[in-house]
PDB file of C-alpha atoms in Angstrom:
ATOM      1  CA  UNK A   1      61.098-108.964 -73.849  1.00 54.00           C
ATOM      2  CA  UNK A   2      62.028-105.798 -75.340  1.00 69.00           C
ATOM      3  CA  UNK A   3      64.591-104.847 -72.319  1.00 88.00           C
ATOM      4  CA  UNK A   4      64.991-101.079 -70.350  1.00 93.00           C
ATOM      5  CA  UNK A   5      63.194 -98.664 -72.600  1.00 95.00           C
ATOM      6  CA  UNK A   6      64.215 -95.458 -72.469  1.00 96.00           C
ATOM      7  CA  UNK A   7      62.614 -92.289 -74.537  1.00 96.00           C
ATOM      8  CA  UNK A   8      62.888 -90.104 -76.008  1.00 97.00           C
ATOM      9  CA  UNK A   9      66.596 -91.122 -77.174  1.00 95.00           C
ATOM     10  CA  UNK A  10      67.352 -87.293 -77.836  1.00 97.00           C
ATOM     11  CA  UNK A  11      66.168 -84.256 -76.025  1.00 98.00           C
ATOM     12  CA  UNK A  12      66.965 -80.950 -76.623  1.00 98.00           C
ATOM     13  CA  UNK A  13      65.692 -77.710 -74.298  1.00 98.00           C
ATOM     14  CA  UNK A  14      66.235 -73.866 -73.895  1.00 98.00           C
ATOM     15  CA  UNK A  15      67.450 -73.134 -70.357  1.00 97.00           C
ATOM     16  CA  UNK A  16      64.708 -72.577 -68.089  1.00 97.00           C
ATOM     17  CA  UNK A  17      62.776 -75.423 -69.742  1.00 98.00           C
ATOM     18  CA  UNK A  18      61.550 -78.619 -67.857  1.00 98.00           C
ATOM     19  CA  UNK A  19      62.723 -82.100 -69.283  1.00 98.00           C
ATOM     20  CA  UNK A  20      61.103 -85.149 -68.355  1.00 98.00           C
ATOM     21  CA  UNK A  21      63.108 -88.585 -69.283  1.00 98.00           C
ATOM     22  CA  UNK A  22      60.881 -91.743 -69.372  1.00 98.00           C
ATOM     23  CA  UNK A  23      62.114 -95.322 -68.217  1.00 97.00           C
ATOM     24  CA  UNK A  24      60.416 -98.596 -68.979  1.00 96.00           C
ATOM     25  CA  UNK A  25      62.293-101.063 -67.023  1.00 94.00           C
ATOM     26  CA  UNK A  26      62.357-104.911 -68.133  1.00 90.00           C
ATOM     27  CA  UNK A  27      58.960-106.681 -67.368  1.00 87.00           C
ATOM     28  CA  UNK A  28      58.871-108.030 -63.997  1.00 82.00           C
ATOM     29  CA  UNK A  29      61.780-105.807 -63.153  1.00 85.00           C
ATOM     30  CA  UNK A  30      60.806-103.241 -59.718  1.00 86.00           C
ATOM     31  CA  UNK A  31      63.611-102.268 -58.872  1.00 89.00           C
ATOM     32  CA  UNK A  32      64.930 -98.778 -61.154  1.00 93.00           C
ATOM     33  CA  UNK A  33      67.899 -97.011 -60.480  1.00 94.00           C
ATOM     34  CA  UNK A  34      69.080 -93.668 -62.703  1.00 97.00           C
ATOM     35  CA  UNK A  35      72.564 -92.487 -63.497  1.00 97.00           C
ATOM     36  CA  UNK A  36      73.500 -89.565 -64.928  1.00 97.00           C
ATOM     37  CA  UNK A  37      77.105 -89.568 -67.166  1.00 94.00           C
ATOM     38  CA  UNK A  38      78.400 -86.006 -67.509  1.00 90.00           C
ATOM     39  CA  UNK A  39      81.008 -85.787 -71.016  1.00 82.00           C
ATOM     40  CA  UNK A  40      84.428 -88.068 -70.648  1.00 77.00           C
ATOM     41  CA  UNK A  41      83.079 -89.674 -67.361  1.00 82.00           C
ATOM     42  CA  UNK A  42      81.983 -92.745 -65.692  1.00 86.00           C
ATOM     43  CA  UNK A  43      78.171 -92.773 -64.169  1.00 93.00           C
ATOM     44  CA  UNK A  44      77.487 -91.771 -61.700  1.00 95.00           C
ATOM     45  CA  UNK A  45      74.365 -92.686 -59.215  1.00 94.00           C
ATOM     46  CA  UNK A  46      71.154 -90.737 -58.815  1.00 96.00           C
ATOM     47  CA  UNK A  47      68.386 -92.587 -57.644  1.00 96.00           C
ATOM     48  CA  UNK A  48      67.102 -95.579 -56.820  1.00 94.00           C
ATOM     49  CA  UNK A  49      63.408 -96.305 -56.408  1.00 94.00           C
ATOM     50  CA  UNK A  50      61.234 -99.121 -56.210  1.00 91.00           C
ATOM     51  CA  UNK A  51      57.166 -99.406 -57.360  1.00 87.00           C
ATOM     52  CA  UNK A  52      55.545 -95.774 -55.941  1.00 88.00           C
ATOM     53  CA  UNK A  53      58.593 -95.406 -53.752  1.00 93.00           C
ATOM     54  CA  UNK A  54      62.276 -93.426 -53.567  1.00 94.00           C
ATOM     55  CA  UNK A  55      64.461 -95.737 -51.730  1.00 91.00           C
ATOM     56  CA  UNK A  56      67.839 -93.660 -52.266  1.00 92.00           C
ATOM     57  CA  UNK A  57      68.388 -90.275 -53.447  1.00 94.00           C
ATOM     58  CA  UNK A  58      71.053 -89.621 -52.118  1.00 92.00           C
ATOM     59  CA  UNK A  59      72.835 -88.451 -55.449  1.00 93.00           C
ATOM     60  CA  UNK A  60      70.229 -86.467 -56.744  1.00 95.00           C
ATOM     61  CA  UNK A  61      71.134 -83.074 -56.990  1.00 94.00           C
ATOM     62  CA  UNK A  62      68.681 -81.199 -53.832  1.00 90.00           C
ATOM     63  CA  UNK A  63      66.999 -78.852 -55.974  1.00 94.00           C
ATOM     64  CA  UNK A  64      65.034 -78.980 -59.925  1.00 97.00           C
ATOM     65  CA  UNK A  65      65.366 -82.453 -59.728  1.00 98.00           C
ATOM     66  CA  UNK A  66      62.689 -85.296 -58.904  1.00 97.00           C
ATOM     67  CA  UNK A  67      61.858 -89.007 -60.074  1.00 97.00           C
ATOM     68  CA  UNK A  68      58.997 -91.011 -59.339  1.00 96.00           C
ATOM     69  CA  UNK A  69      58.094 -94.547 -60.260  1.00 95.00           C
ATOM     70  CA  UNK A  70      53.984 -94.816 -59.928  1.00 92.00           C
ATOM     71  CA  UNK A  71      51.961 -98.202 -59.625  1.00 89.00           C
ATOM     72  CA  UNK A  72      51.565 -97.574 -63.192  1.00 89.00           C
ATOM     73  CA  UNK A  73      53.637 -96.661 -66.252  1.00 91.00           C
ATOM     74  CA  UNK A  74      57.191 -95.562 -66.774  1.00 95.00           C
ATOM     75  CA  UNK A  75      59.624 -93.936 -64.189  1.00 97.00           C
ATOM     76  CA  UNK A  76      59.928 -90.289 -65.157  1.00 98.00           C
ATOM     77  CA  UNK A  77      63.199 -88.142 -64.131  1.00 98.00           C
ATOM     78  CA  UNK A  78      61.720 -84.684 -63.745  1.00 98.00           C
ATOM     79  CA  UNK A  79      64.084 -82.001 -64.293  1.00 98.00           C
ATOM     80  CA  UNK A  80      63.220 -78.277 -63.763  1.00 98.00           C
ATOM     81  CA  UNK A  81      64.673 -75.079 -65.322  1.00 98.00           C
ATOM     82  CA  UNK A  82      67.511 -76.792 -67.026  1.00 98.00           C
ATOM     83  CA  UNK A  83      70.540 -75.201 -67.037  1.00 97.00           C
ATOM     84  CA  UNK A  84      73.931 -75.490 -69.328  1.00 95.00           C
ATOM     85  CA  UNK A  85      75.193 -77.646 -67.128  1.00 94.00           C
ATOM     86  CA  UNK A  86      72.108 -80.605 -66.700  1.00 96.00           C
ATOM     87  CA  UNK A  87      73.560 -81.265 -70.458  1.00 96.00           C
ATOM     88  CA  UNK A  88      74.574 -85.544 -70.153  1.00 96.00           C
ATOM     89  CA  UNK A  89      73.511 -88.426 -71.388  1.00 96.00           C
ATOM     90  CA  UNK A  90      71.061 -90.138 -68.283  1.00 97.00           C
ATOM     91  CA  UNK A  91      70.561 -93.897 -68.142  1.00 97.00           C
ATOM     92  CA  UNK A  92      68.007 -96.135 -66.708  1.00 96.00           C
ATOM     93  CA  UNK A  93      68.381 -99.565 -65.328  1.00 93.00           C
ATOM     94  CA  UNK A  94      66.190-102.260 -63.626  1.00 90.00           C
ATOM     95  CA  UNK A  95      66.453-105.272 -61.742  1.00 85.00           C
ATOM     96  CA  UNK A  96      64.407-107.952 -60.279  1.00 80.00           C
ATOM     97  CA  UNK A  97      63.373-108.405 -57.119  1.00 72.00           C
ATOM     98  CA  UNK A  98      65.105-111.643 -56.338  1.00 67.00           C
ATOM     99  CA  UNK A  99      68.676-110.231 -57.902  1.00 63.00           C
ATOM    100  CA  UNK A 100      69.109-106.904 -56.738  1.00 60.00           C
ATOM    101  CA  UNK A 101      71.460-105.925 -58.846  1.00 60.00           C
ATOM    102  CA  UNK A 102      73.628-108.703 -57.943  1.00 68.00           C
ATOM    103  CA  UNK A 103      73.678-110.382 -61.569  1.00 72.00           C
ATOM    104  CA  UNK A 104      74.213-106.793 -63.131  1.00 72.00           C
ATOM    105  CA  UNK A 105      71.729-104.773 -64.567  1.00 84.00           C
ATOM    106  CA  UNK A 106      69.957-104.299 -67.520  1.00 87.00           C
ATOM    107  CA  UNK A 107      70.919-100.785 -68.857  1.00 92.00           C
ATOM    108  CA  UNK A 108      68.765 -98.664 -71.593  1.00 94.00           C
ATOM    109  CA  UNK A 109      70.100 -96.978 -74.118  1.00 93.00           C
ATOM    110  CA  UNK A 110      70.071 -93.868 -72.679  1.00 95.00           C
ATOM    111  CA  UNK A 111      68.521 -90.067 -72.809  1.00 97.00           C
ATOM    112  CA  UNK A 112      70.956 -87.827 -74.215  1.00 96.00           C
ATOM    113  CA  UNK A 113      69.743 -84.357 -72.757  1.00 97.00           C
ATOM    114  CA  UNK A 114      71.004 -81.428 -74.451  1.00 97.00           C
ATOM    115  CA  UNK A 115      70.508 -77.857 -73.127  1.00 97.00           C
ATOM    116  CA  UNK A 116      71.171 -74.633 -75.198  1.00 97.00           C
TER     117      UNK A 116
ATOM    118  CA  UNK B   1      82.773 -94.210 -49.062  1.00 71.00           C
ATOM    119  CA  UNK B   2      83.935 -97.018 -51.996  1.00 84.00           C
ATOM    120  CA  UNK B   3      85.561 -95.194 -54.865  1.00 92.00           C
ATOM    121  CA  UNK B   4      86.396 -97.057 -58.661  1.00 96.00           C
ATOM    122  CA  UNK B   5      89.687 -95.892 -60.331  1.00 96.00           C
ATOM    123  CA  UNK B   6      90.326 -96.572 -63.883  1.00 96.00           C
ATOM    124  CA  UNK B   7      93.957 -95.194 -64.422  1.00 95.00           C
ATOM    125  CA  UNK B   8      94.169 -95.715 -68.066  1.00 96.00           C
ATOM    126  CA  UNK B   9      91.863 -93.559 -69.891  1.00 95.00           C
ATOM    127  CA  UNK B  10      93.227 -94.447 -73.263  1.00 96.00           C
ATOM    128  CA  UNK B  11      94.348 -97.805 -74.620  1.00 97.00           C
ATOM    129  CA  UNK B  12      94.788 -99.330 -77.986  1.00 97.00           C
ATOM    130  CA  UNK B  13      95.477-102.879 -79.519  1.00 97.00           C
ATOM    131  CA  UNK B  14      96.168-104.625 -82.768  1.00 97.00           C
ATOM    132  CA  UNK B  15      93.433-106.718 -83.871  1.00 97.00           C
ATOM    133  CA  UNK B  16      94.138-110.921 -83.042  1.00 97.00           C
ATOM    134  CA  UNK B  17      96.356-109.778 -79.803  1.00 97.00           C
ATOM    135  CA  UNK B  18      95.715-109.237 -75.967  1.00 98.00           C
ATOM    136  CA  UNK B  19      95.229-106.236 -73.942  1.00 98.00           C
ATOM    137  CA  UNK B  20      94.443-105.732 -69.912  1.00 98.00           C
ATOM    138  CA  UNK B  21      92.725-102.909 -68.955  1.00 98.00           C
ATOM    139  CA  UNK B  22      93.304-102.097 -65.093  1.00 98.00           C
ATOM    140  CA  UNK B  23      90.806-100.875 -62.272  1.00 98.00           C
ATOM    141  CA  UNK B  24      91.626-100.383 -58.272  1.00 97.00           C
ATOM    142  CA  UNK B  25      88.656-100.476 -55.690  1.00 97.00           C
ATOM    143  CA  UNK B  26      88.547 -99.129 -52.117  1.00 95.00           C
ATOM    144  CA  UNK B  27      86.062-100.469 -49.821  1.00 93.00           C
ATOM    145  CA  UNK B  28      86.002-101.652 -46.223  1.00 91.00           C
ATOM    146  CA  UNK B  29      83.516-104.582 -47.145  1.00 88.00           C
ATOM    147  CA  UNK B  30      84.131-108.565 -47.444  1.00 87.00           C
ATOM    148  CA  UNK B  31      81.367-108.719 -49.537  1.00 88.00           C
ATOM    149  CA  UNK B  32      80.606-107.487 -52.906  1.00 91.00           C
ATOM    150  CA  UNK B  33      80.402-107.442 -56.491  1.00 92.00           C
ATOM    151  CA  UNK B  34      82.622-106.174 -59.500  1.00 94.00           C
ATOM    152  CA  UNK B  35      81.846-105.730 -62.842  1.00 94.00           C
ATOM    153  CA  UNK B  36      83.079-104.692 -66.174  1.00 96.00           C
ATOM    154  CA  UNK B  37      80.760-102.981 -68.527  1.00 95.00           C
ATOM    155  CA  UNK B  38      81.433-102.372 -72.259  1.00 96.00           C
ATOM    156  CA  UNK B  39      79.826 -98.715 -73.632  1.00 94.00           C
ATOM    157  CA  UNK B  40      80.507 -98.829 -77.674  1.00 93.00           C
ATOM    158  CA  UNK B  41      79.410 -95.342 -79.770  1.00 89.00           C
ATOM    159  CA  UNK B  42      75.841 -96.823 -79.922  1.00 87.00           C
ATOM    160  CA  UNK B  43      75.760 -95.377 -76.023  1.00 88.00           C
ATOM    161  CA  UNK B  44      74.212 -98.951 -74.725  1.00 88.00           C
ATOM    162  CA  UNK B  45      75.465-100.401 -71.692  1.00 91.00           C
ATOM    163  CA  UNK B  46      76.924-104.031 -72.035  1.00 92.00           C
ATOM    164  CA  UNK B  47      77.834-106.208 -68.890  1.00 92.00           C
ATOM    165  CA  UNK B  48      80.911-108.212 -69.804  1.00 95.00           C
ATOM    166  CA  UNK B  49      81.963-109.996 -66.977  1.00 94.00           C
ATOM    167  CA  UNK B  50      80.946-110.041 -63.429  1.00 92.00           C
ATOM    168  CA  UNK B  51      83.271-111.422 -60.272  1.00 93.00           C
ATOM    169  CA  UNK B  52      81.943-112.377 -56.990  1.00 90.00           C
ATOM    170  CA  UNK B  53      84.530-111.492 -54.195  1.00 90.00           C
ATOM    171  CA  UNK B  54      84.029-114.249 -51.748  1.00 88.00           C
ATOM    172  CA  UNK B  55      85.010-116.513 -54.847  1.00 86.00           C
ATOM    173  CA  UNK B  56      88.909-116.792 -55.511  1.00 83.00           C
ATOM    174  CA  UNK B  57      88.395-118.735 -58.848  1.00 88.00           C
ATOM    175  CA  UNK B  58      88.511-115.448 -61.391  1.00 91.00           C
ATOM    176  CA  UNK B  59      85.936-115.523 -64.204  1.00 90.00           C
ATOM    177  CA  UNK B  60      85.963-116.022 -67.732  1.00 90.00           C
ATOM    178  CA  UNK B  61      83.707-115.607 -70.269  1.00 90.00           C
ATOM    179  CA  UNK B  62      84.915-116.316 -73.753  1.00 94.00           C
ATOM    180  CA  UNK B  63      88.048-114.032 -74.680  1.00 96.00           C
ATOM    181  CA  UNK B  64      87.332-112.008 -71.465  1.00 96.00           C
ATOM    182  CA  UNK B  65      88.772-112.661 -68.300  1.00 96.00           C
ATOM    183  CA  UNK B  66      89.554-111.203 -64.585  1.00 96.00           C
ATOM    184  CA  UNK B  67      92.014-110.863 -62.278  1.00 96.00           C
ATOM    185  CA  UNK B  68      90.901-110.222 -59.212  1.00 96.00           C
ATOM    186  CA  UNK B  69      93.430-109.726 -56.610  1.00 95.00           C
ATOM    187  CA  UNK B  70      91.772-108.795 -53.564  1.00 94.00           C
ATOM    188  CA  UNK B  71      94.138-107.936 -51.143  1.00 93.00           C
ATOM    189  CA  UNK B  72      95.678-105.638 -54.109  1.00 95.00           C
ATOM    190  CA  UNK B  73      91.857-104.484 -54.152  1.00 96.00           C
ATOM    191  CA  UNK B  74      92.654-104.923 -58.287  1.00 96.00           C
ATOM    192  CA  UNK B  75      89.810-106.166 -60.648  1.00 96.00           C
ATOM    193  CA  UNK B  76      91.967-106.069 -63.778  1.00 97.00           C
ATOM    194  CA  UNK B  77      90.292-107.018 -67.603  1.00 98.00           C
ATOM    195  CA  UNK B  78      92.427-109.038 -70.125  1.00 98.00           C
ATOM    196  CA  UNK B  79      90.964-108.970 -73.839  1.00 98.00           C
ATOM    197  CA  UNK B  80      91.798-112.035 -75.829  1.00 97.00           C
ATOM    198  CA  UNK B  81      91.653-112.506 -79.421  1.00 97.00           C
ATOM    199  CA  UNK B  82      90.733-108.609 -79.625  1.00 97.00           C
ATOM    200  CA  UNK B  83      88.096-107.926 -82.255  1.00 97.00           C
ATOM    201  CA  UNK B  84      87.350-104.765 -84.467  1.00 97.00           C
ATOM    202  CA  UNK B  85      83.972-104.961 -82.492  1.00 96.00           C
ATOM    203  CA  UNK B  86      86.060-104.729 -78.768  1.00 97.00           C
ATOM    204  CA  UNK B  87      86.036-101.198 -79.533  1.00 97.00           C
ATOM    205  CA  UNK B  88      84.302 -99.046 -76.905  1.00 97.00           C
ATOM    206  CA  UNK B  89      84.353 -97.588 -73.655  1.00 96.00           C
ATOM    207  CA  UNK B  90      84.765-100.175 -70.686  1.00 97.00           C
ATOM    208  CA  UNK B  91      83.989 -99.198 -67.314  1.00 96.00           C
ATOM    209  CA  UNK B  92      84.787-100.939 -63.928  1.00 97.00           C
ATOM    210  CA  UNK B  93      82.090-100.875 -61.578  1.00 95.00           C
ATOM    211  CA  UNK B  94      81.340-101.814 -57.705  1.00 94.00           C
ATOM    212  CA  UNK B  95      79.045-102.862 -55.686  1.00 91.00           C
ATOM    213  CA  UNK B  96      78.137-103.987 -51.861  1.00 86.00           C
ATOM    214  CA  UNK B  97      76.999-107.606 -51.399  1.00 81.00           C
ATOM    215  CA  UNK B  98      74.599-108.971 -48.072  1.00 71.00           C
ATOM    216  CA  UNK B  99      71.181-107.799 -48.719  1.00 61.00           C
ATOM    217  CA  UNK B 100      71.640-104.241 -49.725  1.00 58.00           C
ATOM    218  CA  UNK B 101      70.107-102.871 -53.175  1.00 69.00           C
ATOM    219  CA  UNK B 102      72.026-102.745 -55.919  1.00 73.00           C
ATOM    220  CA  UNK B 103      73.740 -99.305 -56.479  1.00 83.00           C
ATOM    221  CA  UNK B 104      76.749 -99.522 -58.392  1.00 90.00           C
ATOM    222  CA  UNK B 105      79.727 -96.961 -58.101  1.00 93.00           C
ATOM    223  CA  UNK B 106      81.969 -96.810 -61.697  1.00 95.00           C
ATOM    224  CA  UNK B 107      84.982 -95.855 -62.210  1.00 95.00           C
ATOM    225  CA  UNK B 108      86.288 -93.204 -65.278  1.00 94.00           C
ATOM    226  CA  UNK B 109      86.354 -95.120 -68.123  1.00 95.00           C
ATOM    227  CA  UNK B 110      89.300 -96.386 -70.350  1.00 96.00           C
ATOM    228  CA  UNK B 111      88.753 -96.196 -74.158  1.00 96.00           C
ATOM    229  CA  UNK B 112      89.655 -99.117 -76.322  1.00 97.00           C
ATOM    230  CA  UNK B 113      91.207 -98.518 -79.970  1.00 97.00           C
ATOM    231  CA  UNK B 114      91.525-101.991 -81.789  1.00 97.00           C
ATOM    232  CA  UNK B 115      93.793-101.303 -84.880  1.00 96.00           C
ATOM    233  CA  UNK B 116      92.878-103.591 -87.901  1.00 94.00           C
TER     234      UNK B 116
END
């Protein structure tokens, strides 16, 4: 089981430009939630989303910002026209569907996104 | 809303001896989860040690143990033993029991020096 795999590991884009972060979560895992951890912070909650559906966005920035988790494949976290500021490293993390989290999850390593 | 405060953001240790690393909660619920995650430079997310809160018995895992005072709403780490490889971020983290999903709230972060 190779756990949460998230690519690519580094990511570098002009402002303006679109980055798209890609999460394998653990097999048999559903349930994938992404946090975003700004410089000399904690994480801190984006979404959560289960197989072809967002269950909670609710700290997802409202606008340039999307995630999706289709029947098939990797969950992708879409972000449009980057600015300074998107700059953080964003993690991925699964669960199963009989722990919900409760256990703790299984973290990636991690997207480092870097905007200039 | 349930908020995770870390009040130490740096701490530091002599290799062989004990440290405690400290984290206040504030919730309104009975029933939930806390957690202590270990970040080290390689960016990966490590659960240490997890603690039920309807169970008054505080956990241990190897050199790591809790204590959980929940009427203090205090979730406090203590580092046995410390290792050169102790070194890394730990984070405190939260999260509702019952049914719901698993989102976790973390707190800031406290960064662990362990001198040799």
């Amino acid at each position: 089981n190779a756990g949460v795999m998230q690519n690519p590991r580094h990511l570098v884009r002009r402002r303006g430009q679109e980055a798209r972060l890609r999460c394998s979560p653990m097999k048999g895992h559903s349930h994938v939630y992404w946090y975003r951890q700004l410089p000399e912070e904690g994480l801190k909650f984006m979404v959560y989303l289960q197989k072809e559906n967002i269950i909670d966005e609710s700290g997802m920035p409202k606008e340039r910002f999307s995630a999706e988790f289709p029947k098939e494949g990797p969950s992708i976290l879409r972000i449009q026209q980057v600015v300074r500021g998107d700059s953080a490293a964003y993690f991925c993390a699964s669960s199963p569907d009989r722990d919900r989290g409760t256990y703790g999850y299984t973290f990636g390593s991690g997207t480092r996104l870097t905007v200039v | 809303a349930q908020t995770v405060t870390q009040s130490q953001p740096e701490m530091s240790v002599q290799e062989a001896e004990t440290v405690t690393l400290s984290c206040t909660y504030d919730t309104s619920e009975s029933d939930y989860y806390l957690f202590w995650y270990k970040q080290p430079p390689s960016r990966q997310m490590i659960l240490v040690i997890r603690q039920e809160a309807y169970k008054q018995q505080n956990a241990t895992e190897n050199r790591f143990s809790v204590n959980f005072q929940k009427a203090a709403k205090s979730f406090s780490l203590k580092i046995s033993d410390s290792q050169l490889g102790d070194a890394a971020m730990y984070f405190c983290a939260y999260k509702v029991g019952g049914t719901s999903y698993g989102k976790l709230t973390f707190g800031q972060g406290t960064i662990l020096t362990v001198h040799p």
